JSON list of C-alpha atoms in Angstrom, two decimals:
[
{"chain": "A", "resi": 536, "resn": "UNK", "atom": "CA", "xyz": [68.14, 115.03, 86.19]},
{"chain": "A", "resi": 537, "resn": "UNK", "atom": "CA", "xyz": [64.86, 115.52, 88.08]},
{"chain": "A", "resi": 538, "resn": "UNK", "atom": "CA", "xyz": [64.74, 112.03, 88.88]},
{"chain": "A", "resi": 539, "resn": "UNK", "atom": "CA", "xyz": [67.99, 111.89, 89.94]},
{"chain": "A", "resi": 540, "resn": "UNK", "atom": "CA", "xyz": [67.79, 114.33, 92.31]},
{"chain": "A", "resi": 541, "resn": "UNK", "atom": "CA", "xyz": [64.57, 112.90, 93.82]},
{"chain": "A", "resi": 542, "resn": "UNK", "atom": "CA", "xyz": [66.22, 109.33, 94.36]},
{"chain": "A", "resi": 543, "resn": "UNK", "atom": "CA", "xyz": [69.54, 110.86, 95.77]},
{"chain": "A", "resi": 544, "resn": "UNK", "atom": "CA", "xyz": [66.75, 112.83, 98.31]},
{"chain": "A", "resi": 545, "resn": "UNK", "atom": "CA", "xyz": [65.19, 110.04, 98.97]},
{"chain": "A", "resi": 546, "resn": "UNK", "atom": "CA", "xyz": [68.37, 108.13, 99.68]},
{"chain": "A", "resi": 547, "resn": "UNK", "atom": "CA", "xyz": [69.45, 110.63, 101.81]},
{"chain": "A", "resi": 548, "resn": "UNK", "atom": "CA", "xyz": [66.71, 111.22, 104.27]},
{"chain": "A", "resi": 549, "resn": "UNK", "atom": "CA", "xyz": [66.52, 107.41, 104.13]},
{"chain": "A", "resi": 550, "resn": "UNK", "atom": "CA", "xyz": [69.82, 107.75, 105.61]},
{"chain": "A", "resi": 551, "resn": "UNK", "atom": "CA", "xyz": [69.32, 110.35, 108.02]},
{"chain": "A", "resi": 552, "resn": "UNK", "atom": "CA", "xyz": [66.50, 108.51, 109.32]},
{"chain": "A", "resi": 553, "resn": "UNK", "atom": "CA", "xyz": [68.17, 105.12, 110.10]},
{"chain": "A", "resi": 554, "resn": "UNK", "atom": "CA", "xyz": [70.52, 107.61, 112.26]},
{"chain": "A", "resi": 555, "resn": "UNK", "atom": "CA", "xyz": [67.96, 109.30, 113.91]},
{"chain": "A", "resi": 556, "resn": "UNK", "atom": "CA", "xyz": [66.18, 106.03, 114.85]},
{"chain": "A", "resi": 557, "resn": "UNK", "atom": "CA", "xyz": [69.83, 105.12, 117.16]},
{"chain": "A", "resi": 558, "resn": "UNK", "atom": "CA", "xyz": [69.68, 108.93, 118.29]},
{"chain": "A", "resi": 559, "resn": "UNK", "atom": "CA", "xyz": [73.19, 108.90, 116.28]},
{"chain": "A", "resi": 560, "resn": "UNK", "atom": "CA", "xyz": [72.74, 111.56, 114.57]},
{"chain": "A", "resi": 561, "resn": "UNK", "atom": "CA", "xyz": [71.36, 113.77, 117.46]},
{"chain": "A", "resi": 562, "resn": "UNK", "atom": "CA", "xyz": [75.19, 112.67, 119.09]},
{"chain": "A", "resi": 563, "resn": "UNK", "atom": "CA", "xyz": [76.47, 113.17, 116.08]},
{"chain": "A", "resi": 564, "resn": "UNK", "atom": "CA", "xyz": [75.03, 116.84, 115.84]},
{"chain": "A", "resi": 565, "resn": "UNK", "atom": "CA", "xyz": [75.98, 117.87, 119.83]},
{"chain": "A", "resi": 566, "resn": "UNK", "atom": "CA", "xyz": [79.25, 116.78, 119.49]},
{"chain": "A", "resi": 567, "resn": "UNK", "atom": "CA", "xyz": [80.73, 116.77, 115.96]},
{"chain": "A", "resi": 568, "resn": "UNK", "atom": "CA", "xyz": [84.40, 116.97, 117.04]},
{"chain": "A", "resi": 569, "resn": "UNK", "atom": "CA", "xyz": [84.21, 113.98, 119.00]},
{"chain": "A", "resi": 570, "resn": "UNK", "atom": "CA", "xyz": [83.18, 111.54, 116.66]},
{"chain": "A", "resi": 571, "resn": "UNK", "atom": "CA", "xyz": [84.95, 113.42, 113.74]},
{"chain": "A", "resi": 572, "resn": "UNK", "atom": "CA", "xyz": [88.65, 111.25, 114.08]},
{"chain": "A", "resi": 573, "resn": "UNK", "atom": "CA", "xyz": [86.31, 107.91, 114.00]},
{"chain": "A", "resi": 574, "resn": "UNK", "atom": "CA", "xyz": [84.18, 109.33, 110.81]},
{"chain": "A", "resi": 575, "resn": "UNK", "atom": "CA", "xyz": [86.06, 111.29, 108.85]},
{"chain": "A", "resi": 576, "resn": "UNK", "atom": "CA", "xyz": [89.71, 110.16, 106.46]},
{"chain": "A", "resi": 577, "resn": "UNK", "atom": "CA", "xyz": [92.30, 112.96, 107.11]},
{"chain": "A", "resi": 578, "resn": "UNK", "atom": "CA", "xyz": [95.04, 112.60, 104.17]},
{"chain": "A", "resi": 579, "resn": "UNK", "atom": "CA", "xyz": [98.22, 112.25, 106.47]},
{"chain": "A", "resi": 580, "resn": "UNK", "atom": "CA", "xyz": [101.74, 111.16, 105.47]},
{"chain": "A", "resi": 581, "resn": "UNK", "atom": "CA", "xyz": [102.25, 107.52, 106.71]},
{"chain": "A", "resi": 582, "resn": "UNK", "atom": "CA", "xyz": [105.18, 106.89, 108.93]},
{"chain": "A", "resi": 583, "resn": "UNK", "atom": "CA", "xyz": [107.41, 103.96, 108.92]},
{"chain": "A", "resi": 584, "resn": "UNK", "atom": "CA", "xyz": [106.73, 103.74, 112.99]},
{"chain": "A", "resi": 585, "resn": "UNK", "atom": "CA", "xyz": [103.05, 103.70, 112.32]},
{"chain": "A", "resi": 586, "resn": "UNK", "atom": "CA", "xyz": [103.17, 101.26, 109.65]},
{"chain": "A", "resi": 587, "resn": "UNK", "atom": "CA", "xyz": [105.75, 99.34, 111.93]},
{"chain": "A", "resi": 588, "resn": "UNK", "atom": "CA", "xyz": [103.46, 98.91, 114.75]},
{"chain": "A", "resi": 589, "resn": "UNK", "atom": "CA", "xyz": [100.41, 98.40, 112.56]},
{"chain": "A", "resi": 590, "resn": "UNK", "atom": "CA", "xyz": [101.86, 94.73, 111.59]},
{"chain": "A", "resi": 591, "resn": "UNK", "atom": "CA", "xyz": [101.72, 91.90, 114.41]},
{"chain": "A", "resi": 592, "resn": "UNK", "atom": "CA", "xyz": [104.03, 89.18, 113.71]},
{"chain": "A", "resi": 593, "resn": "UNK", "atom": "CA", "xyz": [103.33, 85.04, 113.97]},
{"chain": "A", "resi": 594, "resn": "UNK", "atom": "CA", "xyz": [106.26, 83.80, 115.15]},
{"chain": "A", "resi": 595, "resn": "UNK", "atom": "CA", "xyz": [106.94, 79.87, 115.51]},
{"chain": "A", "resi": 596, "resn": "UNK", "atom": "CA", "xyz": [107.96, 78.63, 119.05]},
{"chain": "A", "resi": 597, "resn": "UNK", "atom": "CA", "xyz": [110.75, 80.35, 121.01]},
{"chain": "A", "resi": 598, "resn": "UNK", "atom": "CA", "xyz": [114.26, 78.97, 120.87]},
{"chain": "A", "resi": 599, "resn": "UNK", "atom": "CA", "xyz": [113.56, 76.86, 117.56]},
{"chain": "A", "resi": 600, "resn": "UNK", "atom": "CA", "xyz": [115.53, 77.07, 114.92]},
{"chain": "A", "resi": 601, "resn": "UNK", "atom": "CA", "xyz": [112.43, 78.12, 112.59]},
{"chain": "A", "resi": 602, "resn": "UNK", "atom": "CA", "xyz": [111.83, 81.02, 115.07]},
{"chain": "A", "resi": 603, "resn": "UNK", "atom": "CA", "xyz": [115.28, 81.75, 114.99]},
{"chain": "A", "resi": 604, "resn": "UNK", "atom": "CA", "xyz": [115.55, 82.68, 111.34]},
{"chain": "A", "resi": 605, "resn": "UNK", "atom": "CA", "xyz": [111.83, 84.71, 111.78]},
{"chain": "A", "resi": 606, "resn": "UNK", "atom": "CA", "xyz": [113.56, 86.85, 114.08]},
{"chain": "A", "resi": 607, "resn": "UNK", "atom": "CA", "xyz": [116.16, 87.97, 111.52]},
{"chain": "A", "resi": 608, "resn": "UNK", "atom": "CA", "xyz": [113.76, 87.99, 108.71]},
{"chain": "A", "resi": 609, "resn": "UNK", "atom": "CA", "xyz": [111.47, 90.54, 111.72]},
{"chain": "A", "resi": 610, "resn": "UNK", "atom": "CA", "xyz": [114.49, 92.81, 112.25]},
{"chain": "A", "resi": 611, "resn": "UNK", "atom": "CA", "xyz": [115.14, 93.12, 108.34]},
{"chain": "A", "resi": 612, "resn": "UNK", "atom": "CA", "xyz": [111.40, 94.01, 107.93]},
{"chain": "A", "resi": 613, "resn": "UNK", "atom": "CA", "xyz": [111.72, 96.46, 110.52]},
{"chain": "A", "resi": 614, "resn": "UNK", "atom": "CA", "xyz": [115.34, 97.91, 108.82]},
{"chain": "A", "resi": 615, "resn": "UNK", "atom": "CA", "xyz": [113.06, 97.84, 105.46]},
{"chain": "A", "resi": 616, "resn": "UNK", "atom": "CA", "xyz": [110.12, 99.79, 107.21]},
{"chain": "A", "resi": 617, "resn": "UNK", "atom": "CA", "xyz": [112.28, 102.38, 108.12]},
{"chain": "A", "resi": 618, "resn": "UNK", "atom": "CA", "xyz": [114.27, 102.42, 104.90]},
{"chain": "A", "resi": 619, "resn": "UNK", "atom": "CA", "xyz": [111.24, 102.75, 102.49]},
{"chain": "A", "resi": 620, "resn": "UNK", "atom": "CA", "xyz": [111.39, 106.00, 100.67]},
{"chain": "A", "resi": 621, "resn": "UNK", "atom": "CA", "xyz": [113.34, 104.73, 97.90]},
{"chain": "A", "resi": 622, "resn": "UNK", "atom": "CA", "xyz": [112.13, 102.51, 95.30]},
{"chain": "A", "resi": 623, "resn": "UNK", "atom": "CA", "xyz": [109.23, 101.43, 97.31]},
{"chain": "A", "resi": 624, "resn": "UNK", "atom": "CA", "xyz": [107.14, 103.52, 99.20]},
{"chain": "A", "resi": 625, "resn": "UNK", "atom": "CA", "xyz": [105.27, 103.05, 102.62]},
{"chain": "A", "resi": 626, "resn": "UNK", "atom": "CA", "xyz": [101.94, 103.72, 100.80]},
{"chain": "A", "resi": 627, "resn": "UNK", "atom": "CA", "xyz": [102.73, 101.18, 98.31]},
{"chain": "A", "resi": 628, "resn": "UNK", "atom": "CA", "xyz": [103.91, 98.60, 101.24]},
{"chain": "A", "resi": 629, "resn": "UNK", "atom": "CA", "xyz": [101.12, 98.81, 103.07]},
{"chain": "A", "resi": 630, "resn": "UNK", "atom": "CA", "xyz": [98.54, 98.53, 99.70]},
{"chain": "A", "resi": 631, "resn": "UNK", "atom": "CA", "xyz": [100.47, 95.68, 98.43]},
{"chain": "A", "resi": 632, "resn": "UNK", "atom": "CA", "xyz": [100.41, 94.21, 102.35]},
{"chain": "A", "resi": 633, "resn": "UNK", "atom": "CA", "xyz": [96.55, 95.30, 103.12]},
{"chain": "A", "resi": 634, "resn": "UNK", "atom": "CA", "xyz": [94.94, 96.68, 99.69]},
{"chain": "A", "resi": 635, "resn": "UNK", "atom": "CA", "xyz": [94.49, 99.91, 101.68]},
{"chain": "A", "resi": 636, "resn": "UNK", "atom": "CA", "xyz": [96.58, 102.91, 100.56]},
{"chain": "A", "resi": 637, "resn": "UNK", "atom": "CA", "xyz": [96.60, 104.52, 103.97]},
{"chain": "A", "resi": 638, "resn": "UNK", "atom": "CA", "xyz": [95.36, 103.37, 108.02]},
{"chain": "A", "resi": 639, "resn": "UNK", "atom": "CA", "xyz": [91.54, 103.96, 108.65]},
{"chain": "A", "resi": 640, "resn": "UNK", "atom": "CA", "xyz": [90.31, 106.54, 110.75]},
{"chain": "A", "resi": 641, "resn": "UNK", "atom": "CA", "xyz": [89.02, 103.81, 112.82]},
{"chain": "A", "resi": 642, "resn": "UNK", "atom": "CA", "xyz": [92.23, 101.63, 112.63]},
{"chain": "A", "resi": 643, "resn": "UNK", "atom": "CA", "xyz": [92.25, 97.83, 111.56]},
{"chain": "A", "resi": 644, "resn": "UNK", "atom": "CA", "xyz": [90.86, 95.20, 113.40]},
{"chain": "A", "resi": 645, "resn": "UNK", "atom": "CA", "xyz": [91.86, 92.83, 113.21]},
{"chain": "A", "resi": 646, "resn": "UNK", "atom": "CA", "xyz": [95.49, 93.96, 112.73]},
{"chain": "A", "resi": 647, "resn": "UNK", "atom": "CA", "xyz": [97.59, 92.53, 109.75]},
{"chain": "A", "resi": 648, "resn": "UNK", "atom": "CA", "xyz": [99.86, 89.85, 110.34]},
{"chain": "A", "resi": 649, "resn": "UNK", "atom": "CA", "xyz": [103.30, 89.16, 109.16]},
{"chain": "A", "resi": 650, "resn": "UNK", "atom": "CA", "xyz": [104.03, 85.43, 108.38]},
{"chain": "A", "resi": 651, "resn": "UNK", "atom": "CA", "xyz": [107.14, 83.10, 107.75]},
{"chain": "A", "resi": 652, "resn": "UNK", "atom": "CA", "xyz": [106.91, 80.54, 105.00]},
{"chain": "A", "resi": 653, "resn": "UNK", "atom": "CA", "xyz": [110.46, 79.17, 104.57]},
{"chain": "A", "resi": 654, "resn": "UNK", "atom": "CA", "xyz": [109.69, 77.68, 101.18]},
{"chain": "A", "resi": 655, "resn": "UNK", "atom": "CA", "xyz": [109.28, 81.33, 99.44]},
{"chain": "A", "resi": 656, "resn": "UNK", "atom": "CA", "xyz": [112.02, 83.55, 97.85]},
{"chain": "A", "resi": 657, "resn": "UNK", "atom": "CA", "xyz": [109.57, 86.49, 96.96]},
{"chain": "A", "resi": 658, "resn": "UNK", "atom": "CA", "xyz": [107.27, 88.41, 99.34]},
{"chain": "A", "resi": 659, "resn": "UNK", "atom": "CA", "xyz": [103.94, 87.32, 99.48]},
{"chain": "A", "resi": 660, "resn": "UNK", "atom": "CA", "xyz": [100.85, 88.96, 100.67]},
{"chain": "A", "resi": 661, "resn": "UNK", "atom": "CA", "xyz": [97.24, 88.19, 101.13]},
{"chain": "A", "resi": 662, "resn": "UNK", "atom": "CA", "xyz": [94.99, 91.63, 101.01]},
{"chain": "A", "resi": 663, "resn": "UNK", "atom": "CA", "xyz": [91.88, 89.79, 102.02]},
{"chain": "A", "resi": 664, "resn": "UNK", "atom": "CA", "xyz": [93.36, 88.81, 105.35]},
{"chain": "A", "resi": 665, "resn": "UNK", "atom": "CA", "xyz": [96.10, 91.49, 105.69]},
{"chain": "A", "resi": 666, "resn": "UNK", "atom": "CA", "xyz": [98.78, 89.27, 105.53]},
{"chain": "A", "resi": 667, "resn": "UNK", "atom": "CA", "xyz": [102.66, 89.37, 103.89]},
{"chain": "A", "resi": 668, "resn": "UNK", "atom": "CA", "xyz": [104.62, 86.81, 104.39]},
{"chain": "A", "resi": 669, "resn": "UNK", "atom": "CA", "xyz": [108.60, 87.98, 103.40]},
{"chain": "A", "resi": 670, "resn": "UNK", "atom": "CA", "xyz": [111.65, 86.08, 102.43]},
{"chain": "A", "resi": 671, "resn": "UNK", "atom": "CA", "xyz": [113.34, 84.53, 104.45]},
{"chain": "A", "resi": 672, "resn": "UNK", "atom": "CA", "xyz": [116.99, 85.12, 103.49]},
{"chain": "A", "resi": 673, "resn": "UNK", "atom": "CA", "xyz": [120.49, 85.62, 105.24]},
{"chain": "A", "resi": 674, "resn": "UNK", "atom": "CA", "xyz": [121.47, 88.73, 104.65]},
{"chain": "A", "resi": 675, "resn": "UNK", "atom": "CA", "xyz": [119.70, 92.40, 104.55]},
{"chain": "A", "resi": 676, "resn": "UNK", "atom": "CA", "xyz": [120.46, 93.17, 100.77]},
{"chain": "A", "resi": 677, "resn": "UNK", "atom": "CA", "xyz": [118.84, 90.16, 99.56]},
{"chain": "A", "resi": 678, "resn": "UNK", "atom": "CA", "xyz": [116.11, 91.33, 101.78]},
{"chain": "A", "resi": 679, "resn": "UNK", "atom": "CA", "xyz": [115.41, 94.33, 100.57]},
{"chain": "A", "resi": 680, "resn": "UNK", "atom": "CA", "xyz": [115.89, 92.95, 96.61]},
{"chain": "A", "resi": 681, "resn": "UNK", "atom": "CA", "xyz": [113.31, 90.52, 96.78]},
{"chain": "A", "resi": 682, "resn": "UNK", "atom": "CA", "xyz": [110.89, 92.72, 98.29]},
{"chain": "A", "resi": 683, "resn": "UNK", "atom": "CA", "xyz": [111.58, 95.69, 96.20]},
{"chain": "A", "resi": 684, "resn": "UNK", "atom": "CA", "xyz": [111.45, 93.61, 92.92]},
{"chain": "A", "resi": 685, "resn": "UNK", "atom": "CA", "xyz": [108.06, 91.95, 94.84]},
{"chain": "A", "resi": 686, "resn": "UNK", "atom": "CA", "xyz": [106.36, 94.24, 95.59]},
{"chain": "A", "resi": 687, "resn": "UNK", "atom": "CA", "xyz": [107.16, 96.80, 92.62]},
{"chain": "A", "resi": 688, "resn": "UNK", "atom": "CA", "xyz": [105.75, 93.85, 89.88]},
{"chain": "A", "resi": 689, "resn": "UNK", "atom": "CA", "xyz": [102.87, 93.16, 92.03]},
{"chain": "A", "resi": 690, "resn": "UNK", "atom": "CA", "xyz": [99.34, 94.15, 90.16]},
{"chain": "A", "resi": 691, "resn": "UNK", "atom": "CA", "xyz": [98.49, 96.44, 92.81]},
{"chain": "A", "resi": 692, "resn": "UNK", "atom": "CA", "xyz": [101.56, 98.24, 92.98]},
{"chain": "A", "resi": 693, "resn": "UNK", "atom": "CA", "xyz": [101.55, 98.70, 88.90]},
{"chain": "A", "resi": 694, "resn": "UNK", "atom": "CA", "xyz": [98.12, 99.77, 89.23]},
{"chain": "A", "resi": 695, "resn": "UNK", "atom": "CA", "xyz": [99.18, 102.69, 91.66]},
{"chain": "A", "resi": 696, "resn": "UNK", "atom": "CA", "xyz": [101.98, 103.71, 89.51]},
{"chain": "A", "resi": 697, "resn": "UNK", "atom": "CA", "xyz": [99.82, 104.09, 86.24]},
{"chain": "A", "resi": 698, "resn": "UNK", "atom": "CA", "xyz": [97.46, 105.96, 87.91]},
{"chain": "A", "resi": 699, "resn": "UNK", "atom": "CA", "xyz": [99.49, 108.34, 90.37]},
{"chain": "A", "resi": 700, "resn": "UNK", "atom": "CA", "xyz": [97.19, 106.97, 92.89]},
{"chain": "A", "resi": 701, "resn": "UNK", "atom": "CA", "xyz": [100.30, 107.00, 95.83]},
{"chain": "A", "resi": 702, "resn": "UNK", "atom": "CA", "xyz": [100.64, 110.87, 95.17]},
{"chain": "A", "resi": 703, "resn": "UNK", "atom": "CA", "xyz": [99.08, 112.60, 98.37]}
]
């Protein structure tokens, strides 16, 4: 245990010295409350308008007919945004969307990106680049099925479920 604590020490004013050399911490000691928001997590409830704006969509070229069915499949994911508190959660969109269970203190940068790929009947999403690409389907009720059923069978979504690890 002695050891331990000598290397966790050691670690630490390791640490504290690689701030000091920026005068960091010095800033970081006169003003705490300013650089608190940008260095420390706060647990807060998502919202569906956060999560909404988070997302930046890639749209084809305007007035084609690919662009054309994007827009319907954008207003069903914004109808879906708001509407998820029911089977799916806005936690669990945005971890099977990002791999992050809530927004950074810091924000993301670069933002995620919503994508169209016409070819694909279930949601699909790429964590490493923060991307989901949804159906792209007709109607609102299909919509919502496919990315229910998607994202409630996807590994990261069954991993947060046996865990409790949505639970705030």
């Amino acid at each position: 245990i002695y050891i331990s604590l000598i290397i966790m020490c050691l670690s630490f004013n390791s640490f504290k010295e690689g701030l000091a050399s920026l005068h960091f911490l010095d800033t970081l000691c006169q003003h705490p409350s300013v650089l608190a928001p940008a260095l420390c997590h706060v647990e807060k409830r998502l919202t569906a308008t956060q999560l909404e704006q988070l997302f930046v969509p890639q749209l084809s070229l305007s007035g084609s007919n690919r662009w054309t069915t994007e827009n319907l499949a954008l207003s069903f994911w914004a109808d879906y945004v708001m509407d998820c508190e029911g089977p799916v959660s806005l936690e669990e969109l945005l971890m099977f969307s990002t791999g992050m269970k809530s927004i950074p203190p810091a924000g993301m940068t670069p933002h995620p990106c919503i994508t169209f790929a016409p070819e694909s009947m279930d949601p699909l999403a790429n964590t490493c680049a923060s991307t989901i690409t949804p159906s792209l389907l007709q109607t609102y009720s299909l919509f919502k099925a496919n990315m229910d059923f998607g994202i409630q069978n996807s590994p990261v979504c069954i991993f947060m479920r046996m865990y409790n690890v949505s639970s705030l």
